[in-house]
Amino acid sequence: MITDHADLQALTVKDILNASDGTRKILFSLEDGSVIETVVIPCSRGRTTVCVSSQVGCAMNCQFCFTGRMGLRKHLSTAEIVEQAVFARRLFSDEFGSITNVVFMGMGEPLHNIDNVLKASAIMVDEQGLHFSPRKVTVSTSGLVPQIKRFLHESNCVLAVSLNATTDEVRNWIMPINRKYNLSLLLGTLREELRLKKKYIVFFEYVMLAGVNDSVDDAKRLADLVRGIPCKINLISFNPHSGSKFKPTPDEKIIEFRNILIQDGLVVFVRLSRGDDQMAACGQLGEPGDYQLPLLRVPEKFQVAL
Ligand code: SF4
């Protein structure tokens, strides 16, 4: 395989941080001095996942996300994305066994950098490249509708859509991209596109925020919203970080929420937090610095929840 012998030039390892659960965060310097973060997550069932970044910072300003505070600094090149997975293999395969999965869930909105993400994911699944199965490479998005259509037409890798709310009122607040592409447009597009893409399943990611999106009514609405879309749902425990006012939903409430979805026939996984003592967990990557995107006004009825 070419990548076993190639010189890696786009990235330089700056530091490696170890979380107590075995998760590793690699800090890479780019040629211009920017720093990006990549997370390697070993799992007891023989699976090891590398979570790669696609941008320095992010423009989407999701209110629960640490990276979102940074604003967008720049898009990563195809090489800078692919090398994160190559380095993860070289650094950790002896310790953890082979890297089995790649997720584009690090810093950045992958589909905002769609040209380079499509090229990088194609190299990751090419037999002359990293030779992952397309089913083991997952690209996430906050819901950029035109780019979702393009991705579904041009790639066979897995798509994960961060949904995180069941009403436009809440999603407009916590994920401002919803003001441009609302729930009806986003889910209608997926329903339509997946009708044409046989045997393809989309993943919905749903970060559980106490008092914001975790009610019984939310669970029932979520089941209604995704009806007719071939999908699986990941319920994700929120990782608190400095500057965030959101609180995690208690475990028993996550289970209650999950059970409502299961009763409706949905396939649901609960993802517990990994790597949070080294800020290596979902939504915790990056270093906002002095300049930060503004937090948005909290709708009045949710002010008590924060
Ligand atoms: S959750 Fe993803 S899309 Fe939203 S601000 Fe964070 S990195 Fe960007």
PDB file of C-alpha atoms and ligand atoms in Angstrom:
ATOM      1  CA  MET A   1       0.000   0.000   0.000  1.00  0.00           C
ATOM      2  CA  ILE A   2       1.381   3.395  -1.032  1.00  0.00           C
ATOM      3  CA  THR A   3       0.659   4.997   2.325  1.00  0.00           C
ATOM      4  CA  ASP A   4       2.879   2.488   4.180  1.00  0.00           C
ATOM      5  CA  HIS A   5       5.919   3.986   2.449  1.00  0.00           C
ATOM      6  CA  ALA A   6       4.948   7.571   1.612  1.00  0.00           C
ATOM      7  CA  ASP A   7       6.566  10.529   3.361  1.00  0.00           C
ATOM      8  CA  LEU A   8       4.001  12.453   5.343  1.00  0.00           C
ATOM      9  CA  GLN A   9       4.512  16.159   4.928  1.00  0.00           C
ATOM     10  CA  ALA A  10       1.285  18.013   5.533  1.00  0.00           C
ATOM     11  CA  LEU A  11       1.179  17.417   9.303  1.00  0.00           C
ATOM     12  CA  THR A  12       3.641  17.404  12.208  1.00  0.00           C
ATOM     13  CA  VAL A  13       2.772  15.731  15.506  1.00  0.00           C
ATOM     14  CA  LYS A  14       2.824  18.423  18.207  1.00  0.00           C
ATOM     15  CA  ASP A  15       1.560  16.452  21.188  1.00  0.00           C
ATOM     16  CA  ILE A  16      -0.377  13.336  22.174  1.00  0.00           C
ATOM     17  CA  LEU A  17      -2.727  13.414  25.179  1.00  0.00           C
ATOM     18  CA  ASN A  18      -3.973  10.250  26.903  1.00  0.00           C
ATOM     19  CA  ALA A  19      -7.423  10.107  28.484  1.00  0.00           C
ATOM     20  CA  SER A  20      -8.026   7.654  31.325  1.00  0.00           C
ATOM     21  CA  ASP A  21     -10.367   5.495  29.186  1.00  0.00           C
ATOM     22  CA  GLY A  22      -7.624   4.855  26.576  1.00  0.00           C
ATOM     23  CA  THR A  23      -8.766   7.545  24.123  1.00  0.00           C
ATOM     24  CA  ARG A  24      -5.851   9.494  22.588  1.00  0.00           C
ATOM     25  CA  LYS A  25      -5.926  13.049  21.260  1.00  0.00           C
ATOM     26  CA  ILE A  26      -3.214  13.881  18.709  1.00  0.00           C
ATOM     27  CA  LEU A  27      -2.434  17.572  18.193  1.00  0.00           C
ATOM     28  CA  PHE A  28      -1.013  18.240  14.719  1.00  0.00           C
ATOM     29  CA  SER A  29       0.690  21.431  13.522  1.00  0.00           C
ATOM     30  CA  LEU A  30       0.020  22.490   9.942  1.00  0.00           C
ATOM     31  CA  GLU A  31       2.629  24.222   7.794  1.00  0.00           C
ATOM     32  CA  ASP A  32       1.126  27.641   8.613  1.00  0.00           C
ATOM     33  CA  GLY A  33       1.338  26.962  12.374  1.00  0.00           C
ATOM     34  CA  SER A  34      -2.388  26.227  12.892  1.00  0.00           C
ATOM     35  CA  VAL A  35      -3.179  23.302  15.164  1.00  0.00           C
ATOM     36  CA  ILE A  36      -5.786  20.605  14.507  1.00  0.00           C
ATOM     37  CA  GLU A  37      -6.926  17.714  16.646  1.00  0.00           C
ATOM     38  CA  THR A  38      -7.504  14.050  15.836  1.00  0.00           C
ATOM     39  CA  VAL A  39      -8.911  11.527  18.278  1.00  0.00           C
ATOM     40  CA  VAL A  40      -8.226   7.771  18.358  1.00  0.00           C
ATOM     41  CA  ILE A  41     -10.872   5.802  20.245  1.00  0.00           C
ATOM     42  CA  PRO A  42     -10.177   2.135  21.067  1.00  0.00           C
ATOM     43  CA  CYS A  43     -13.213  -0.005  21.838  1.00  0.00           C
ATOM     44  CA  SER A  44     -13.322  -3.279  23.781  1.00  0.00           C
ATOM     45  CA  ARG A  45     -15.080  -5.086  20.925  1.00  0.00           C
ATOM     46  CA  GLY A  46     -11.988  -4.968  18.707  1.00  0.00           C
ATOM     47  CA  ARG A  47     -12.962  -1.761  16.948  1.00  0.00           C
ATOM     48  CA  THR A  48     -10.699   1.288  16.900  1.00  0.00           C
ATOM     49  CA  THR A  49     -12.023   4.513  15.421  1.00  0.00           C
ATOM     50  CA  VAL A  50     -10.090   7.560  14.279  1.00  0.00           C
ATOM     51  CA  CYS A  51     -12.027  10.824  14.374  1.00  0.00           C
ATOM     52  CA  VAL A  52     -10.558  13.292  11.857  1.00  0.00           C
ATOM     53  CA  SER A  53     -10.894  17.066  11.527  1.00  0.00           C
ATOM     54  CA  SER A  54     -11.855  18.708   8.238  1.00  0.00           C
ATOM     55  CA  GLN A  55     -11.369  22.408   9.088  1.00  0.00           C
ATOM     56  CA  VAL A  56      -9.489  24.600  11.537  1.00  0.00           C
ATOM     57  CA  GLY A  57     -12.451  25.835  13.604  1.00  0.00           C
ATOM     58  CA  CYS A  58     -15.961  25.851  12.190  1.00  0.00           C
ATOM     59  CA  ALA A  59     -18.386  28.444  10.844  1.00  0.00           C
ATOM     60  CA  MET A  60     -21.598  26.730  11.963  1.00  0.00           C
ATOM     61  CA  ASN A  61     -21.719  28.129  15.515  1.00  0.00           C
ATOM     62  CA  CYS A  62     -23.643  25.209  17.046  1.00  0.00           C
ATOM     63  CA  GLN A  63     -24.294  26.499  20.548  1.00  0.00           C
ATOM     64  CA  PHE A  64     -23.319  23.298  22.403  1.00  0.00           C
ATOM     65  CA  CYS A  65     -19.984  22.834  20.599  1.00  0.00           C
ATOM     66  CA  PHE A  66     -16.531  24.008  21.742  1.00  0.00           C
ATOM     67  CA  THR A  67     -15.112  24.025  18.187  1.00  0.00           C
ATOM     68  CA  GLY A  68     -17.999  26.209  17.092  1.00  0.00           C
ATOM     69  CA  ARG A  69     -16.767  28.987  19.403  1.00  0.00           C
ATOM     70  CA  MET A  70     -13.617  29.340  17.248  1.00  0.00           C
ATOM     71  CA  GLY A  71     -15.293  30.453  14.057  1.00  0.00           C
ATOM     72  CA  LEU A  72     -13.830  29.178  10.776  1.00  0.00           C
ATOM     73  CA  ARG A  73     -10.077  29.705  10.428  1.00  0.00           C
ATOM     74  CA  LYS A  74      -9.506  27.569   7.291  1.00  0.00           C
ATOM     75  CA  HIS A  75     -10.413  24.461   5.336  1.00  0.00           C
ATOM     76  CA  LEU A  76      -8.015  21.504   5.523  1.00  0.00           C
ATOM     77  CA  SER A  77      -6.507  20.167   2.303  1.00  0.00           C
ATOM     78  CA  THR A  78      -7.163  16.614   1.140  1.00  0.00           C
ATOM     79  CA  ALA A  79      -3.646  15.621   2.277  1.00  0.00           C
ATOM     80  CA  GLU A  80      -4.124  17.164   5.721  1.00  0.00           C
ATOM     81  CA  ILE A  81      -7.308  15.133   6.192  1.00  0.00           C
ATOM     82  CA  VAL A  82      -5.951  11.805   4.901  1.00  0.00           C
ATOM     83  CA  GLU A  83      -2.690  12.087   6.861  1.00  0.00           C
ATOM     84  CA  GLN A  84      -4.603  12.178  10.161  1.00  0.00           C
ATOM     85  CA  ALA A  85      -5.807   8.625   9.502  1.00  0.00           C
ATOM     86  CA  VAL A  86      -2.390   7.519   8.219  1.00  0.00           C
ATOM     87  CA  PHE A  87      -0.665   8.851  11.345  1.00  0.00           C
ATOM     88  CA  ALA A  88      -3.266   7.182  13.571  1.00  0.00           C
ATOM     89  CA  ARG A  89      -2.481   3.850  11.900  1.00  0.00           C
ATOM     90  CA  ARG A  90       1.264   4.294  12.239  1.00  0.00           C
ATOM     91  CA  LEU A  91       1.167   5.502  15.831  1.00  0.00           C
ATOM     92  CA  PHE A  92      -1.416   3.204  17.374  1.00  0.00           C
ATOM     93  CA  SER A  93      -1.865   0.001  15.327  1.00  0.00           C
ATOM     94  CA  ASP A  94       0.700  -1.892  17.446  1.00  0.00           C
ATOM     95  CA  GLU A  95      -1.065  -0.890  20.646  1.00  0.00           C
ATOM     96  CA  PHE A  96      -4.722  -1.043  19.615  1.00  0.00           C
ATOM     97  CA  GLY A  97      -4.669  -3.336  16.556  1.00  0.00           C
ATOM     98  CA  SER A  98      -5.817  -2.042  13.195  1.00  0.00           C
ATOM     99  CA  ILE A  99      -7.785   1.159  12.899  1.00  0.00           C
ATOM    100  CA  THR A 100     -11.156  -0.148  11.739  1.00  0.00           C
ATOM    101  CA  ASN A 101     -13.316   2.969  11.342  1.00  0.00           C
ATOM    102  CA  VAL A 102     -12.942   6.595  10.296  1.00  0.00           C
ATOM    103  CA  VAL A 103     -15.418   9.273  11.336  1.00  0.00           C
ATOM    104  CA  PHE A 104     -15.338  12.866  10.070  1.00  0.00           C
ATOM    105  CA  MET A 105     -16.547  14.243  13.382  1.00  0.00           C
ATOM    106  CA  GLY A 106     -13.527  16.217  14.579  1.00  0.00           C
ATOM    107  CA  MET A 107     -13.095  19.974  14.137  1.00  0.00           C
ATOM    108  CA  GLY A 108     -15.191  21.479  11.366  1.00  0.00           C
ATOM    109  CA  GLU A 109     -18.303  20.919   9.266  1.00  0.00           C
ATOM    110  CA  PRO A 110     -17.054  18.352   6.722  1.00  0.00           C
ATOM    111  CA  LEU A 111     -19.552  19.240   4.011  1.00  0.00           C
ATOM    112  CA  HIS A 112     -18.553  22.928   4.205  1.00  0.00           C
ATOM    113  CA  ASN A 113     -15.230  21.645   2.796  1.00  0.00           C
ATOM    114  CA  ILE A 114     -16.909  19.159   0.495  1.00  0.00           C
ATOM    115  CA  ASP A 115     -14.401  19.086  -2.388  1.00  0.00           C
ATOM    116  CA  ASN A 116     -11.529  18.038  -0.128  1.00  0.00           C
ATOM    117  CA  VAL A 117     -13.679  15.770   2.035  1.00  0.00           C
ATOM    118  CA  LEU A 118     -14.979  13.883  -1.003  1.00  0.00           C
ATOM    119  CA  LYS A 119     -11.414  13.422  -2.270  1.00  0.00           C
ATOM    120  CA  ALA A 120     -10.118  12.396   1.167  1.00  0.00           C
ATOM    121  CA  SER A 121     -12.907   9.880   1.746  1.00  0.00           C
ATOM    122  CA  ALA A 122     -12.352   8.449  -1.759  1.00  0.00           C
ATOM    123  CA  ILE A 123      -8.652   7.918  -0.926  1.00  0.00           C
ATOM    124  CA  MET A 124      -9.619   6.311   2.375  1.00  0.00           C
ATOM    125  CA  VAL A 125     -11.750   3.671   0.647  1.00  0.00           C
ATOM    126  CA  ASP A 126      -9.562   3.151  -2.452  1.00  0.00           C
ATOM    127  CA  GLU A 127      -7.661  -0.140  -2.465  1.00  0.00           C
ATOM    128  CA  GLN A 128      -4.505   1.768  -3.431  1.00  0.00           C
ATOM    129  CA  GLY A 129      -5.175   4.215  -0.604  1.00  0.00           C
ATOM    130  CA  LEU A 130      -6.178   3.268   2.948  1.00  0.00           C
ATOM    131  CA  HIS A 131      -8.631   0.581   1.758  1.00  0.00           C
ATOM    132  CA  PHE A 132     -11.363   1.004   4.370  1.00  0.00           C
ATOM    133  CA  SER A 133     -14.795  -0.315   3.520  1.00  0.00           C
ATOM    134  CA  PRO A 134     -17.133   2.621   2.629  1.00  0.00           C
ATOM    135  CA  ARG A 135     -19.392   1.342   5.416  1.00  0.00           C
ATOM    136  CA  LYS A 136     -16.576   2.088   7.888  1.00  0.00           C
ATOM    137  CA  VAL A 137     -16.060   5.704   6.815  1.00  0.00           C
ATOM    138  CA  THR A 138     -18.658   8.131   8.181  1.00  0.00           C
ATOM    139  CA  VAL A 139     -18.973  11.787   7.204  1.00  0.00           C
ATOM    140  CA  SER A 140     -21.077  13.971   9.477  1.00  0.00           C
ATOM    141  CA  THR A 141     -22.955  17.164   8.709  1.00  0.00           C
ATOM    142  CA  SER A 142     -24.960  19.761  10.578  1.00  0.00           C
ATOM    143  CA  GLY A 143     -27.387  19.782   7.643  1.00  0.00           C
ATOM    144  CA  LEU A 144     -26.043  21.582   4.551  1.00  0.00           C
ATOM    145  CA  VAL A 145     -28.762  20.467   2.160  1.00  0.00           C
ATOM    146  CA  PRO A 146     -27.161  21.085  -1.288  1.00  0.00           C
ATOM    147  CA  GLN A 147     -23.924  19.442  -0.128  1.00  0.00           C
ATOM    148  CA  ILE A 148     -25.855  16.481   1.306  1.00  0.00           C
ATOM    149  CA  LYS A 149     -27.373  15.892  -2.127  1.00  0.00           C
ATOM    150  CA  ARG A 150     -23.935  16.059  -3.755  1.00  0.00           C
ATOM    151  CA  PHE A 151     -22.406  13.747  -1.153  1.00  0.00           C
ATOM    152  CA  LEU A 152     -25.140  11.148  -1.617  1.00  0.00           C
ATOM    153  CA  HIS A 153     -24.660  11.260  -5.393  1.00  0.00           C
ATOM    154  CA  GLU A 154     -20.856  11.081  -5.348  1.00  0.00           C
ATOM    155  CA  SER A 155     -19.958   8.909  -2.343  1.00  0.00           C
ATOM    156  CA  ASN A 156     -20.906   5.553  -0.883  1.00  0.00           C
ATOM    157  CA  CYS A 157     -19.495   6.378   2.525  1.00  0.00           C
ATOM    158  CA  VAL A 158     -21.889   6.663   5.443  1.00  0.00           C
ATOM    159  CA  LEU A 159     -23.653   9.972   6.125  1.00  0.00           C
ATOM    160  CA  ALA A 160     -24.391  11.064   9.709  1.00  0.00           C
ATOM    161  CA  VAL A 161     -26.706  14.043  10.167  1.00  0.00           C
ATOM    162  CA  SER A 162     -26.561  15.944  13.479  1.00  0.00           C
ATOM    163  CA  LEU A 163     -30.227  16.536  14.205  1.00  0.00           C
ATOM    164  CA  ASN A 164     -30.259  17.501  17.900  1.00  0.00           C
ATOM    165  CA  ALA A 165     -33.751  19.037  17.949  1.00  0.00           C
ATOM    166  CA  THR A 166     -37.300  18.194  16.961  1.00  0.00           C
ATOM    167  CA  THR A 167     -38.655  21.714  16.400  1.00  0.00           C
ATOM    168  CA  ASP A 168     -37.376  24.566  14.254  1.00  0.00           C
ATOM    169  CA  GLU A 169     -37.592  26.837  17.293  1.00  0.00           C
ATOM    170  CA  VAL A 170     -34.975  24.827  19.193  1.00  0.00           C
ATOM    171  CA  ARG A 171     -32.858  23.954  16.161  1.00  0.00           C
ATOM    172  CA  ASN A 172     -32.776  27.585  14.968  1.00  0.00           C
ATOM    173  CA  TRP A 173     -31.268  28.419  18.343  1.00  0.00           C
ATOM    174  CA  ILE A 174     -28.803  25.556  18.973  1.00  0.00           C
ATOM    175  CA  MET A 175     -27.875  24.949  15.300  1.00  0.00           C
ATOM    176  CA  PRO A 176     -28.216  28.248  13.388  1.00  0.00           C
ATOM    177  CA  ILE A 177     -27.742  26.454  10.041  1.00  0.00           C
ATOM    178  CA  ASN A 178     -31.407  25.457  10.536  1.00  0.00           C
ATOM    179  CA  ARG A 179     -32.424  29.058   9.713  1.00  0.00           C
ATOM    180  CA  LYS A 180     -31.194  28.383   6.190  1.00  0.00           C
ATOM    181  CA  TYR A 181     -32.109  24.683   5.846  1.00  0.00           C
ATOM    182  CA  ASN A 182     -34.961  23.908   8.234  1.00  0.00           C
ATOM    183  CA  LEU A 183     -36.070  20.510   9.514  1.00  0.00           C
ATOM    184  CA  SER A 184     -38.725  20.027   6.878  1.00  0.00           C
ATOM    185  CA  LEU A 185     -36.298  20.780   4.019  1.00  0.00           C
ATOM    186  CA  LEU A 186     -33.497  18.696   5.534  1.00  0.00           C
ATOM    187  CA  LEU A 187     -35.597  15.625   6.273  1.00  0.00           C
ATOM    188  CA  GLY A 188     -37.623  15.953   3.061  1.00  0.00           C
ATOM    189  CA  THR A 189     -34.383  15.986   1.069  1.00  0.00           C
ATOM    190  CA  LEU A 190     -33.080  12.886   2.850  1.00  0.00           C
ATOM    191  CA  ARG A 191     -36.386  11.070   2.352  1.00  0.00           C
ATOM    192  CA  GLU A 192     -36.319  11.879  -1.353  1.00  0.00           C
ATOM    193  CA  GLU A 193     -32.618  11.145  -1.960  1.00  0.00           C
ATOM    194  CA  LEU A 194     -32.587   7.868  -0.053  1.00  0.00           C
ATOM    195  CA  ARG A 195     -35.500   6.620  -2.087  1.00  0.00           C
ATOM    196  CA  LEU A 196     -33.097   6.598  -5.039  1.00  0.00           C
ATOM    197  CA  LYS A 197     -30.122   5.158  -3.136  1.00  0.00           C
ATOM    198  CA  LYS A 198     -30.858   1.508  -2.519  1.00  0.00           C
ATOM    199  CA  LYS A 199     -29.745  -0.271   0.678  1.00  0.00           C
ATOM    200  CA  TYR A 200     -28.387   2.953   2.157  1.00  0.00           C
ATOM    201  CA  ILE A 201     -28.973   4.002   5.741  1.00  0.00           C
ATOM    202  CA  VAL A 202     -28.358   7.446   7.212  1.00  0.00           C
ATOM    203  CA  PHE A 203     -27.378   7.946  10.857  1.00  0.00           C
ATOM    204  CA  PHE A 204     -29.011  10.681  12.914  1.00  0.00           C
ATOM    205  CA  GLU A 205     -26.900  12.041  15.745  1.00  0.00           C
ATOM    206  CA  TYR A 206     -28.820  13.506  18.671  1.00  0.00           C
ATOM    207  CA  VAL A 207     -26.890  15.176  21.502  1.00  0.00           C
ATOM    208  CA  MET A 208     -29.053  15.042  24.632  1.00  0.00           C
ATOM    209  CA  LEU A 209     -29.315  18.465  26.331  1.00  0.00           C
ATOM    210  CA  ALA A 210     -31.149  18.567  29.662  1.00  0.00           C
ATOM    211  CA  GLY A 211     -34.417  20.496  29.503  1.00  0.00           C
ATOM    212  CA  VAL A 212     -33.809  21.545  25.889  1.00  0.00           C
ATOM    213  CA  ASN A 213     -34.391  18.555  23.570  1.00  0.00           C
ATOM    214  CA  ASP A 214     -34.870  15.538  25.854  1.00  0.00           C
ATOM    215  CA  SER A 215     -38.597  15.470  26.738  1.00  0.00           C
ATOM    216  CA  VAL A 216     -41.011  12.629  26.075  1.00  0.00           C
ATOM    217  CA  ASP A 217     -42.663  14.897  23.480  1.00  0.00           C
ATOM    218  CA  ASP A 218     -39.278  15.334  21.785  1.00  0.00           C
ATOM    219  CA  ALA A 219     -38.872  11.551  21.566  1.00  0.00           C
ATOM    220  CA  LYS A 220     -42.333  11.165  20.019  1.00  0.00           C
ATOM    221  CA  ARG A 221     -41.715  14.041  17.581  1.00  0.00           C
ATOM    222  CA  LEU A 222     -38.343  12.573  16.608  1.00  0.00           C
ATOM    223  CA  ALA A 223     -39.963   9.243  15.769  1.00  0.00           C
ATOM    224  CA  ASP A 224     -42.500  11.084  13.586  1.00  0.00           C
ATOM    225  CA  LEU A 225     -39.882  13.272  11.889  1.00  0.00           C
ATOM    226  CA  VAL A 226     -37.681  10.400  10.677  1.00  0.00           C
ATOM    227  CA  ARG A 227     -40.546   8.162   9.596  1.00  0.00           C
ATOM    228  CA  GLY A 228     -39.946   6.854   6.076  1.00  0.00           C
ATOM    229  CA  ILE A 229     -36.204   7.549   6.157  1.00  0.00           C
ATOM    230  CA  PRO A 230     -33.988   4.414   6.333  1.00  0.00           C
ATOM    231  CA  CYS A 231     -31.980   5.320   9.422  1.00  0.00           C
ATOM    232  CA  LYS A 232     -30.411   4.517  12.737  1.00  0.00           C
ATOM    233  CA  ILE A 233     -30.252   6.969  15.623  1.00  0.00           C
ATOM    234  CA  ASN A 234     -27.327   7.666  17.958  1.00  0.00           C
ATOM    235  CA  LEU A 235     -28.251   9.326  21.245  1.00  0.00           C
ATOM    236  CA  ILE A 236     -25.146  11.089  22.522  1.00  0.00           C
ATOM    237  CA  SER A 237     -24.441  12.140  26.070  1.00  0.00           C
ATOM    238  CA  PHE A 238     -23.492  15.858  26.116  1.00  0.00           C
ATOM    239  CA  ASN A 239     -19.910  16.654  27.167  1.00  0.00           C
ATOM    240  CA  PRO A 240     -19.868  19.877  29.191  1.00  0.00           C
ATOM    241  CA  HIS A 241     -17.041  22.302  28.388  1.00  0.00           C
ATOM    242  CA  SER A 242     -15.985  25.710  29.603  1.00  0.00           C
ATOM    243  CA  GLY A 243     -18.272  28.469  28.449  1.00  0.00           C
ATOM    244  CA  SER A 244     -21.222  26.154  27.773  1.00  0.00           C
ATOM    245  CA  LYS A 245     -24.395  26.614  29.779  1.00  0.00           C
ATOM    246  CA  PHE A 246     -25.958  23.336  28.636  1.00  0.00           C
ATOM    247  CA  LYS A 247     -26.256  20.373  30.991  1.00  0.00           C
ATOM    248  CA  PRO A 248     -26.171  16.663  30.157  1.00  0.00           C
ATOM    249  CA  THR A 249     -29.402  14.664  30.299  1.00  0.00           C
ATOM    250  CA  PRO A 250     -29.300  12.123  33.173  1.00  0.00           C
ATOM    251  CA  ASP A 251     -28.650   8.538  32.025  1.00  0.00           C
ATOM    252  CA  GLU A 252     -32.059   7.251  33.117  1.00  0.00           C
ATOM    253  CA  LYS A 253     -33.771   9.917  31.032  1.00  0.00           C
ATOM    254  CA  ILE A 254     -31.669   8.989  27.994  1.00  0.00           C
ATOM    255  CA  ILE A 255     -32.824   5.373  28.423  1.00  0.00           C
ATOM    256  CA  GLU A 256     -36.471   6.488  28.693  1.00  0.00           C
ATOM    257  CA  PHE A 257     -36.031   8.558  25.498  1.00  0.00           C
ATOM    258  CA  ARG A 258     -34.390   5.592  23.754  1.00  0.00           C
ATOM    259  CA  ASN A 259     -37.203   3.248  24.767  1.00  0.00           C
ATOM    260  CA  ILE A 260     -39.852   5.508  23.230  1.00  0.00           C
ATOM    261  CA  LEU A 261     -37.954   5.447  19.926  1.00  0.00           C
ATOM    262  CA  ILE A 262     -37.467   1.673  20.077  1.00  0.00           C
ATOM    263  CA  GLN A 263     -41.190   1.170  20.713  1.00  0.00           C
ATOM    264  CA  ASP A 264     -41.743   3.021  17.457  1.00  0.00           C
ATOM    265  CA  GLY A 265     -39.580   0.455  15.635  1.00  0.00           C
ATOM    266  CA  LEU A 266     -36.434   2.569  15.351  1.00  0.00           C
ATOM    267  CA  VAL A 267     -32.882   1.263  15.744  1.00  0.00           C
ATOM    268  CA  VAL A 268     -31.204   3.334  18.463  1.00  0.00           C
ATOM    269  CA  PHE A 269     -27.759   3.317  20.038  1.00  0.00           C
ATOM    270  CA  VAL A 270     -26.701   5.228  23.136  1.00  0.00           C
ATOM    271  CA  ARG A 271     -23.184   6.664  22.884  1.00  0.00           C
ATOM    272  CA  LEU A 272     -21.578   7.339  26.222  1.00  0.00           C
ATOM    273  CA  SER A 273     -18.925  10.008  26.480  1.00  0.00           C
ATOM    274  CA  ARG A 274     -15.326   8.944  25.668  1.00  0.00           C
ATOM    275  CA  GLY A 275     -12.127  10.854  26.353  1.00  0.00           C
ATOM    276  CA  ASP A 276     -13.726  13.755  28.171  1.00  0.00           C
ATOM    277  CA  ASP A 277     -10.920  14.172  30.758  1.00  0.00           C
ATOM    278  CA  GLN A 278      -8.597  15.245  27.920  1.00  0.00           C
ATOM    279  CA  MET A 279     -11.171  17.317  26.021  1.00  0.00           C
ATOM    280  CA  ALA A 280     -11.068  14.601  23.350  1.00  0.00           C
ATOM    281  CA  ALA A 281     -14.788  13.959  23.370  1.00  0.00           C
ATOM    282  CA  CYS A 282     -17.425  14.901  20.815  1.00  0.00           C
ATOM    283  CA  GLY A 283     -17.916  18.688  20.659  1.00  0.00           C
ATOM    284  CA  GLN A 284     -14.855  19.417  22.815  1.00  0.00           C
ATOM    285  CA  LEU A 285     -12.076  19.851  20.248  1.00  0.00           C
ATOM    286  CA  GLY A 286     -10.200  23.050  19.510  1.00  0.00           C
ATOM    287  CA  GLU A 287      -8.905  26.139  21.249  1.00  0.00           C
ATOM    288  CA  PRO A 288     -11.198  29.133  20.747  1.00  0.00           C
ATOM    289  CA  GLY A 289      -8.650  31.784  21.828  1.00  0.00           C
ATOM    290  CA  ASP A 290      -9.503  35.475  22.242  1.00  0.00           C
ATOM    291  CA  TYR A 291     -11.821  35.806  19.258  1.00  0.00           C
ATOM    292  CA  GLN A 292     -14.985  33.759  19.679  1.00  0.00           C
ATOM    293  CA  LEU A 293     -18.275  33.603  17.801  1.00  0.00           C
ATOM    294  CA  PRO A 294     -21.129  35.073  19.845  1.00  0.00           C
ATOM    295  CA  LEU A 295     -23.510  32.878  21.815  1.00  0.00           C
ATOM    296  CA  LEU A 296     -27.067  33.364  20.579  1.00  0.00           C
ATOM    297  CA  ARG A 297     -29.993  34.630  22.616  1.00  0.00           C
ATOM    298  CA  VAL A 298     -31.625  31.815  24.596  1.00  0.00           C
ATOM    299  CA  PRO A 299     -35.386  31.559  23.861  1.00  0.00           C
ATOM    300  CA  GLU A 300     -37.266  32.621  26.979  1.00  0.00           C
ATOM    301  CA  LYS A 301     -38.894  29.274  27.716  1.00  0.00           C
ATOM    302  CA  PHE A 302     -35.492  27.521  27.818  1.00  0.00           C
ATOM    303  CA  GLN A 303     -33.781  29.999  30.105  1.00  0.00           C
ATOM    304  CA  VAL A 304     -34.680  27.932  33.197  1.00  0.00           C
ATOM    305  CA  ALA A 305     -32.977  24.856  31.700  1.00  0.00           C
ATOM    306  CA  LEU A 306     -29.572  26.547  31.489  1.00  0.00           C
TER     307      LEU A 306
HETATM  308  S1  SF4 B   1     -21.047  20.602  16.043  1.00  0.00           S
HETATM  309 FE1  SF4 B   1     -19.833  20.304  14.154  1.00  0.00          FE
HETATM  310  S2  SF4 B   1     -20.853  21.699  12.680  1.00  0.00           S
HETATM  311 FE2  SF4 B   1     -21.520  22.363  14.713  1.00  0.00          FE
HETATM  312  S3  SF4 B   1     -20.054  23.990  15.319  1.00  0.00           S
HETATM  313 FE3  SF4 B   1     -19.287  22.012  16.139  1.00  0.00          FE
HETATM  314  S4  SF4 B   1     -17.848  21.270  14.597  1.00  0.00           S
HETATM  315 FE4  SF4 B   1     -19.146  22.824  13.619  1.00  0.00          FE
END
